[in-house]
Amino acid sequence: MKSAVTGGAATAPPGKGKRKSVTGTRKIVAAGFLLPALVLLGALVVYPIGFSVYRSFFDKSGDSFAGLDNYIELFTDDTILTAVKNNAIWVVVAPTIATALGLIFAVLTERVRWSTAFKLVIFMPMAISMLASGIIFRLVYEQDPERGIANAVAVGVHDTFSESAGFPRARPLPVHPLKPAGGGAFVTKEPASAGTEVLLPLVGVAPAKMPSDAAPAKAARTADGRVTGTAWLDFTKGGGGKPNVIDAQELGLKGIKVEAVKDGKVVASTTAAADGTFSLPEAADGAQLRLPAANFREPYNGVDWLGPSLVTPAIIGSYIWMWAGFAMVLIAAGLASVPRELMEAARVDGATEWQVFRRITVPLLAPVLAVVLVTLMINVLKIFDLVFIIAPGSSQDDANVLALQLYRSSFGTDADLGVGSAIAVLLLLLVIPVMLFNIRRMRRETRR
């Protein structure tokens, strides 16, 4: 047998050097393909994060080291604290409601005939950009009921169950036989007498706001034992006419309520006819006639959706309108993989539909629900567009969120890049735990 070493170089086993060469080549090729992506990742993600952390420790100008002053300001400035509080509300409320609605819609799509059309209608808002959605809902929440659909609905429902005032802002002139009675009501200066006509003229009602079936005012017929009179708009189009005199072109205040008051008590009441005439029984003799405040109160103008107290819930509502369809599609995909035998077996065993939903459907969909919930939580932490567009300037501080405050602090009229960078770092720290939770959950699902 010959020695492996015979005075010359040792010989390697056949093929071993070749394998090392191929493996090294593959690593170089892989690195070459990954390098552009790594460069982009470093330039667009790693470097901005690192610079933001570095910049957050410097003052407004960036010349002096500020230490933790910028971070202390995050938890002492009232405006930023409002943004933190609103972000907490967003994270808790918006993903929960959107996921719950998505679950309900996903279950309903299995029980309606036109399920595809139903899914299309619910998912359609996802095709709209945040900018367009913000503009839409800025109009939806408009205060004027003639422009804002939300207040148009609110006013319609309110007026269905509560009669609206007929003549808001109507009032008597100093020369009229009426005087203020407190609380928005008006009362005659002198007591009324049976058999004597009582005049109740008012001004301040735009002719266009008068009842469409109001008739020209006329003097009331006197009657024994009754108090009669006329309530009318003492205003003539184009000028002319005399105060306290019923002119030919003046209209009666149809439907206005007239009360007879004695010793602070209402003894009789009635409403005026289309021509403004009214008649009260004998009990009104010697009483003062009062036009109650209900005739003049301002009409219900809806809800101040974009006011300080409701602006955040209103914007959350617009977000849910957009993202409930996203939740529905993901949950419906998970629902399609749920074994139907389990549901049928439960029904055979006597379980109600609610029990099947609560004890079988929801537990089996838990992984999908977690994906949707975590995705929406990450999304709302960065919410900016809707708040910036929908909230008016007077309520923007009340609707403030961290992403909006980041923009205002960094690029506003009094920009402070130190505080803006600190807010960016805070947002990153808030997002990281949610992302880690999602990654761990996905790994557990993969192992299964």
Coordinates of C-alpha atoms in Angstrom, one line a residue:
M1 CA 0.0 0.0 0.0
K2 CA 1.3 3.5 -0.9
S3 CA 1.4 6.3 1.5
A4 CA -1.1 9.2 1.0
V5 CA 1.9 11.6 1.1
T6 CA 4.9 10.5 -1.1
G7 CA 7.0 13.5 -1.0
G8 CA 4.6 15.5 -3.1
A9 CA 1.4 17.6 -2.3
A10 CA -1.4 15.9 -0.6
T11 CA -4.3 15.0 -2.8
A12 CA -7.9 16.1 -1.8
P13 CA -10.8 13.7 -2.0
P14 CA -12.4 13.8 -5.4
G15 CA -15.1 16.5 -5.8
K16 CA -14.6 18.2 -2.4
G17 CA -13.0 21.4 -3.7
K18 CA -15.5 21.6 -6.4
R19 CA -18.4 21.6 -3.9
K20 CA -16.8 24.5 -2.0
S21 CA -16.4 26.5 -5.1
V22 CA -20.0 26.0 -6.2
T23 CA -21.3 26.9 -2.7
G24 CA -19.1 30.1 -2.6
T25 CA -20.3 31.1 -6.0
R26 CA -23.9 30.7 -5.0
K27 CA -23.4 32.9 -1.9
I28 CA -21.8 35.6 -4.1
V29 CA -24.7 35.4 -6.6
A30 CA -27.3 35.6 -3.8
A31 CA -25.5 38.5 -2.2
G32 CA -25.4 40.3 -5.6
F33 CA -29.2 39.9 -6.0
L34 CA -29.8 41.0 -2.4
L35 CA -27.5 44.0 -2.4
P36 CA -29.8 46.4 -4.3
A37 CA -32.7 45.6 -1.9
L38 CA -30.4 45.9 1.1
V39 CA -29.1 49.3 -0.1
L40 CA -32.7 50.5 -0.7
L41 CA -33.8 49.2 2.7
G42 CA -30.9 50.9 4.4
A43 CA -31.4 54.2 2.6
L44 CA -35.2 54.3 2.9
V45 CA -35.7 52.6 6.3
V46 CA -32.7 52.1 8.4
Y47 CA -31.0 55.5 7.8
P48 CA -34.2 57.5 8.4
I49 CA -34.9 55.6 11.6
G50 CA -31.4 56.1 12.9
F51 CA -31.4 59.8 12.0
S52 CA -34.8 60.4 13.6
V53 CA -33.5 58.8 16.8
Y54 CA -30.3 60.9 16.6
R55 CA -32.2 64.1 15.8
S56 CA -34.7 63.6 18.7
F57 CA -31.9 64.4 21.2
F58 CA -31.2 67.8 19.7
D59 CA -33.0 71.1 20.1
K60 CA -35.2 73.0 17.5
S61 CA -32.2 74.3 15.5
G62 CA -30.3 71.0 15.7
D63 CA -27.2 72.6 17.0
S64 CA -27.4 72.0 20.7
F65 CA -27.8 68.7 22.5
A66 CA -31.2 68.6 24.3
G67 CA -31.0 65.2 26.0
L68 CA -34.5 63.9 26.9
D69 CA -36.1 67.4 26.8
N70 CA -38.0 66.6 23.6
Y71 CA -39.4 63.3 25.1
I72 CA -40.4 65.1 28.3
E73 CA -42.3 67.6 26.2
L74 CA -44.3 64.7 24.7
F75 CA -45.8 64.0 28.0
T76 CA -46.2 67.6 29.3
D77 CA -47.5 69.4 26.3
D78 CA -51.4 69.4 26.3
T79 CA -51.7 69.3 22.5
I80 CA -49.4 66.2 22.3
L81 CA -51.1 64.6 25.2
T82 CA -54.5 65.0 23.4
A83 CA -52.9 63.3 20.4
V84 CA -51.7 60.4 22.6
K85 CA -55.1 60.0 24.2
N86 CA -56.9 60.1 20.8
N87 CA -54.5 57.5 19.4
A88 CA -55.4 55.2 22.3
I89 CA -59.1 55.7 21.5
W90 CA -58.4 54.9 17.9
V91 CA -56.4 51.7 18.7
V92 CA -59.1 50.4 21.0
V93 CA -62.3 51.4 19.2
A94 CA -61.7 51.5 15.4
P95 CA -60.0 48.0 14.9
T96 CA -62.5 46.4 17.3
I97 CA -65.6 47.7 15.6
A98 CA -64.3 47.2 12.1
T99 CA -63.3 43.6 12.9
A100 CA -66.7 42.9 14.6
L101 CA -68.6 44.4 11.6
G102 CA -66.4 42.4 9.2
L103 CA -67.3 39.2 11.1
I104 CA -71.0 40.0 11.0
F105 CA -70.9 40.8 7.3
A106 CA -68.8 37.7 6.5
V107 CA -71.4 35.5 8.2
L108 CA -74.3 37.3 6.5
T109 CA -72.8 36.8 3.1
E110 CA -73.4 33.1 3.5
R111 CA -77.1 33.6 4.3
V112 CA -78.1 36.2 1.6
R113 CA -79.0 35.3 -1.9
W114 CA -77.0 38.1 -3.6
S115 CA -73.8 37.5 -1.6
T116 CA -71.4 38.6 -4.3
A117 CA -73.2 41.9 -4.8
F118 CA -73.4 42.3 -1.0
K119 CA -69.6 41.8 -0.7
L120 CA -69.0 44.2 -3.6
V121 CA -71.0 47.0 -1.9
I122 CA -69.3 46.5 1.5
F123 CA -65.8 46.3 0.0
M124 CA -66.3 49.2 -2.5
P125 CA -65.1 51.9 -0.1
M126 CA -61.7 50.3 0.0
A127 CA -61.3 51.4 -3.7
I128 CA -61.5 55.0 -2.5
S129 CA -58.4 56.8 -1.3
M130 CA -58.2 58.3 2.2
L131 CA -58.1 61.7 0.6
A132 CA -61.4 61.1 -1.3
S133 CA -63.0 59.5 1.7
G134 CA -62.1 62.5 3.8
I135 CA -63.6 64.9 1.4
I136 CA -66.8 62.8 1.2
F137 CA -67.2 62.6 4.9
R138 CA -66.4 66.3 5.4
L139 CA -69.6 66.9 3.3
V140 CA -71.5 64.1 5.0
Y141 CA -70.9 65.8 8.4
E142 CA -71.6 69.3 7.2
Q143 CA -73.6 71.3 9.8
D144 CA -76.2 72.6 7.3
P145 CA -78.9 69.9 6.9
E146 CA -79.4 71.1 3.3
R147 CA -75.8 70.0 2.5
G148 CA -74.8 67.4 5.1
I149 CA -76.6 64.1 4.8
A150 CA -76.0 63.1 8.4
N151 CA -77.8 66.2 9.7
A152 CA -80.4 65.9 7.1
V153 CA -81.3 62.5 8.5
A154 CA -81.1 63.7 12.1
V155 CA -83.3 66.7 11.4
G156 CA -85.8 64.5 9.5
V157 CA -86.1 62.0 12.4
H158 CA -86.3 64.8 15.0
D159 CA -89.0 66.7 13.1
T160 CA -91.0 63.4 12.7
F161 CA -91.4 63.1 16.5
S162 CA -91.1 66.7 17.6
E163 CA -93.0 69.5 15.9
S164 CA -90.7 72.3 14.7
A165 CA -91.3 75.9 15.4
G166 CA -93.3 77.8 12.8
F167 CA -91.8 81.3 13.0
P168 CA -88.2 81.4 14.4
R169 CA -86.8 84.9 14.9
A170 CA -90.3 86.5 14.7
R171 CA -90.7 89.4 17.0
P172 CA -92.9 92.5 17.6
L173 CA -91.9 96.1 16.9
P174 CA -91.9 98.6 19.8
V175 CA -95.0 100.2 18.4
H176 CA -96.9 96.9 18.4
P177 CA -99.3 95.9 21.2
L178 CA -97.0 93.2 22.3
K179 CA -94.1 93.1 24.8
P180 CA -91.5 90.4 25.8
A181 CA -92.7 88.0 28.5
G182 CA -89.4 86.3 29.2
G183 CA -88.1 83.0 27.9
G184 CA -88.7 84.0 24.3
A185 CA -92.5 84.5 24.6
F186 CA -94.5 87.7 23.9
V187 CA -97.6 88.9 25.7
T188 CA -100.2 91.7 25.0
K189 CA -99.6 95.0 26.8
E190 CA -103.3 95.2 27.7
P191 CA -105.8 92.5 28.7
A192 CA -108.2 91.3 26.0
S193 CA -111.9 91.9 26.2
A194 CA -114.7 89.7 24.8
G195 CA -116.3 91.3 21.7
T196 CA -113.2 93.3 20.9
E197 CA -110.7 92.4 18.2
V198 CA -107.1 91.8 19.4
L199 CA -104.3 92.5 17.0
L200 CA -101.1 90.4 17.2
P201 CA -98.7 91.8 14.5
L202 CA -95.1 90.4 14.2
V203 CA -92.1 91.0 11.9
G204 CA -88.8 89.2 11.3
V205 CA -90.2 86.3 9.2
A206 CA -88.8 86.1 5.7
P207 CA -91.6 85.8 3.2
A208 CA -89.9 82.7 1.8
K209 CA -90.2 81.0 5.3
M210 CA -93.9 81.6 5.6
P211 CA -96.2 78.6 5.3
S212 CA -97.0 77.8 1.7
D213 CA -100.7 77.8 2.4
A214 CA -100.8 81.1 4.4
A215 CA -103.6 83.3 3.2
P216 CA -103.8 87.1 3.2
A217 CA -104.6 88.3 6.7
K218 CA -108.0 89.7 7.5
A219 CA -109.7 91.2 10.5
A220 CA -111.4 88.7 12.7
R221 CA -115.2 88.8 13.2
T222 CA -116.2 89.8 16.7
A223 CA -118.5 87.6 18.6
D224 CA -120.3 88.0 21.9
G225 CA -118.6 86.2 24.8
R226 CA -115.6 85.3 22.7
V227 CA -112.1 86.9 22.4
T228 CA -111.2 87.1 18.7
G229 CA -108.2 88.6 16.8
T230 CA -105.7 88.3 14.1
A231 CA -102.0 87.3 14.1
W232 CA -100.2 88.3 11.0
L233 CA -96.9 89.3 9.5
D234 CA -96.9 93.1 9.6
F235 CA -94.7 93.5 6.6
T236 CA -95.5 94.5 3.0
K237 CA -93.2 93.4 0.2
G238 CA -91.7 96.4 -1.6
G239 CA -92.4 98.7 1.3
G240 CA -95.5 100.7 2.3
G241 CA -98.1 99.7 4.7
K242 CA -98.8 100.9 8.1
P243 CA -97.8 99.3 11.5
N244 CA -100.7 97.7 13.5
V245 CA -102.9 97.8 10.4
I246 CA -103.8 94.7 8.3
D247 CA -102.7 95.7 4.7
A248 CA -103.9 93.8 1.6
Q249 CA -100.6 92.1 0.8
E250 CA -99.8 91.0 4.4
L251 CA -100.1 87.3 5.3
G252 CA -101.6 85.6 8.3
L253 CA -99.4 83.6 10.6
K254 CA -101.0 80.3 10.1
G255 CA -100.6 77.8 13.0
I256 CA -99.2 80.2 15.5
K257 CA -100.3 79.3 19.0
V258 CA -102.1 81.9 21.2
E259 CA -102.7 81.4 24.9
A260 CA -104.9 83.3 27.3
V261 CA -103.1 83.8 30.7
K262 CA -104.7 84.9 34.0
D263 CA -102.6 85.1 37.2
G264 CA -99.8 83.1 35.5
K265 CA -102.1 80.3 34.4
V266 CA -103.2 79.4 30.9
V267 CA -107.0 79.4 30.8
A268 CA -107.5 78.9 27.1
S269 CA -105.4 78.4 24.0
T270 CA -105.9 78.1 20.2
T271 CA -104.0 78.3 16.9
A272 CA -104.5 80.8 14.1
A273 CA -106.2 79.9 10.9
A274 CA -104.5 80.4 7.4
D275 CA -105.6 84.0 7.4
G276 CA -104.3 84.6 10.9
T277 CA -107.6 84.8 12.6
F278 CA -108.3 83.1 16.0
S279 CA -111.0 82.8 18.5
L280 CA -110.9 82.0 22.3
P281 CA -113.8 81.1 24.6
E282 CA -115.3 83.4 27.2
A283 CA -112.7 82.2 29.8
A284 CA -110.2 84.4 28.0
D285 CA -112.1 87.6 28.7
G286 CA -109.9 89.9 30.8
A287 CA -106.7 87.7 30.2
Q288 CA -103.5 88.7 28.6
L289 CA -102.9 86.9 25.3
R290 CA -99.5 85.3 25.0
L291 CA -97.6 83.9 22.1
P292 CA -95.5 81.2 23.7
A293 CA -91.8 80.7 23.1
A294 CA -92.5 77.4 21.2
N295 CA -93.6 79.5 18.3
F296 CA -90.2 81.2 17.9
R297 CA -87.5 78.7 19.0
E298 CA -84.8 78.0 16.5
P299 CA -85.4 75.0 14.3
Y300 CA -83.4 71.8 15.1
N301 CA -80.3 72.0 13.1
G302 CA -78.9 68.6 13.7
V303 CA -75.8 67.4 15.5
D304 CA -72.5 69.2 15.6
W305 CA -70.6 66.2 14.3
L306 CA -67.3 68.1 13.8
G307 CA -67.5 69.9 17.1
P308 CA -64.9 69.3 19.9
S309 CA -66.9 66.5 21.6
L310 CA -67.9 64.4 18.5
V311 CA -65.1 65.0 16.0
T312 CA -63.0 62.0 16.9
P313 CA -66.0 59.5 16.9
A314 CA -67.2 61.0 13.6
I315 CA -63.8 60.4 12.0
I316 CA -63.6 56.9 13.4
G317 CA -66.9 56.3 11.8
S318 CA -65.5 57.2 8.4
Y319 CA -62.5 54.9 8.9
I320 CA -64.8 52.0 9.8
W321 CA -66.9 52.7 6.7
M322 CA -63.7 52.2 4.6
W323 CA -62.1 49.3 6.4
A324 CA -65.0 47.1 7.4
G325 CA -65.0 45.7 3.9
F326 CA -61.3 44.8 4.2
A327 CA -62.1 42.9 7.4
M328 CA -65.1 41.2 5.8
V329 CA -63.0 39.8 2.9
L330 CA -60.3 38.3 5.0
I331 CA -62.7 36.8 7.5
A332 CA -64.9 35.4 4.7
A333 CA -61.8 33.7 3.3
G334 CA -61.2 32.1 6.7
L335 CA -64.8 31.2 7.1
A336 CA -64.8 29.3 3.8
S337 CA -62.2 26.9 5.4
V338 CA -64.2 26.2 8.5
P339 CA -65.4 22.5 8.5
R340 CA -69.1 22.5 7.9
E341 CA -69.5 19.1 9.6
L342 CA -68.8 20.7 13.0
M343 CA -71.6 23.2 12.6
E344 CA -74.0 20.6 11.3
A345 CA -73.2 18.3 14.1
A346 CA -73.8 21.1 16.7
R347 CA -77.1 21.9 15.1
V348 CA -78.1 18.2 15.2
D349 CA -77.2 18.1 18.9
G350 CA -79.7 21.0 19.5
A351 CA -77.4 24.0 19.5
T352 CA -79.0 27.3 18.5
E353 CA -77.5 29.5 15.7
W354 CA -76.1 31.9 18.3
Q355 CA -74.4 29.0 20.1
V356 CA -73.0 27.7 16.9
F357 CA -71.6 31.1 16.1
R358 CA -70.2 31.8 19.6
R359 CA -68.9 28.3 20.4
I360 CA -67.7 27.1 17.0
T361 CA -67.5 29.8 14.3
V362 CA -65.7 32.4 16.4
P363 CA -63.1 30.1 18.0
L364 CA -62.2 28.5 14.7
L365 CA -61.8 32.0 13.2
A366 CA -59.7 33.3 16.0
P367 CA -56.4 33.2 14.0
V368 CA -58.0 35.2 11.1
L369 CA -59.6 37.6 13.6
A370 CA -56.2 38.2 15.2
V371 CA -54.6 38.9 11.8
V372 CA -57.3 41.5 10.9
L373 CA -57.2 43.1 14.4
V374 CA -53.5 43.4 14.5
T375 CA -53.3 44.8 10.9
L376 CA -55.9 47.4 11.7
M377 CA -54.2 48.4 14.9
I378 CA -50.9 49.0 13.0
N379 CA -52.9 51.0 10.4
V380 CA -54.7 53.2 12.9
L381 CA -51.5 54.0 14.8
K382 CA -50.4 55.8 11.6
I383 CA -53.8 57.5 10.8
F384 CA -53.3 60.9 9.3
D385 CA -55.3 61.6 6.1
L386 CA -58.8 61.4 7.5
V387 CA -58.1 63.5 10.6
F388 CA -56.3 66.2 8.6
I389 CA -59.1 66.5 6.0
I390 CA -62.2 66.0 8.0
A391 CA -61.5 67.9 11.2
P392 CA -62.1 71.7 10.7
G393 CA -59.5 74.1 11.9
S394 CA -61.5 74.9 15.0
S395 CA -61.6 71.2 16.1
Q396 CA -58.3 69.9 14.8
D397 CA -56.7 70.2 18.2
D398 CA -59.5 68.1 19.7
A399 CA -59.2 65.4 16.9
N400 CA -55.4 65.5 17.0
V401 CA -53.4 62.2 16.6
L402 CA -49.7 61.4 16.7
A403 CA -49.2 61.3 13.0
L404 CA -50.9 64.6 12.5
Q405 CA -48.9 66.1 15.4
L406 CA -45.8 64.7 13.8
Y407 CA -46.6 66.7 10.6
R408 CA -47.5 69.8 12.5
S409 CA -44.4 69.7 14.7
S410 CA -42.1 69.0 11.8
F411 CA -43.5 71.2 9.0
G412 CA -45.9 73.6 10.7
T413 CA -45.4 77.4 11.0
D414 CA -43.4 76.9 14.2
A415 CA -41.6 73.7 13.2
D416 CA -39.5 71.9 15.8
L417 CA -37.7 69.0 14.2
G418 CA -36.5 67.8 17.6
V419 CA -40.0 67.3 18.9
G420 CA -41.2 65.9 15.6
S421 CA -38.4 63.3 15.6
A422 CA -39.3 62.4 19.2
I423 CA -42.9 61.8 18.1
A424 CA -41.7 59.7 15.2
V425 CA -39.6 57.5 17.6
L426 CA -42.6 57.2 19.9
L427 CA -44.8 56.0 17.0
L428 CA -42.1 53.5 16.1
L429 CA -42.0 52.2 19.7
L430 CA -45.8 51.9 19.7
V431 CA -45.8 49.9 16.4
I432 CA -43.0 47.5 17.3
P433 CA -44.8 45.5 20.0
V434 CA -47.8 45.0 17.7
M435 CA -45.5 43.9 14.9
L436 CA -43.6 41.5 17.2
F437 CA -46.9 40.0 18.4
N438 CA -48.0 39.5 14.8
I439 CA -44.6 37.8 13.8
R440 CA -44.7 35.4 16.8
R441 CA -48.3 34.5 16.0
M442 CA -47.5 33.8 12.4
R443 CA -44.5 31.6 13.4
R444 CA -46.8 29.6 15.7
E445 CA -49.3 29.1 12.9
T446 CA -46.5 28.0 10.6
R447 CA -45.3 25.3 13.1
R448 CA -48.8 23.9 13.3

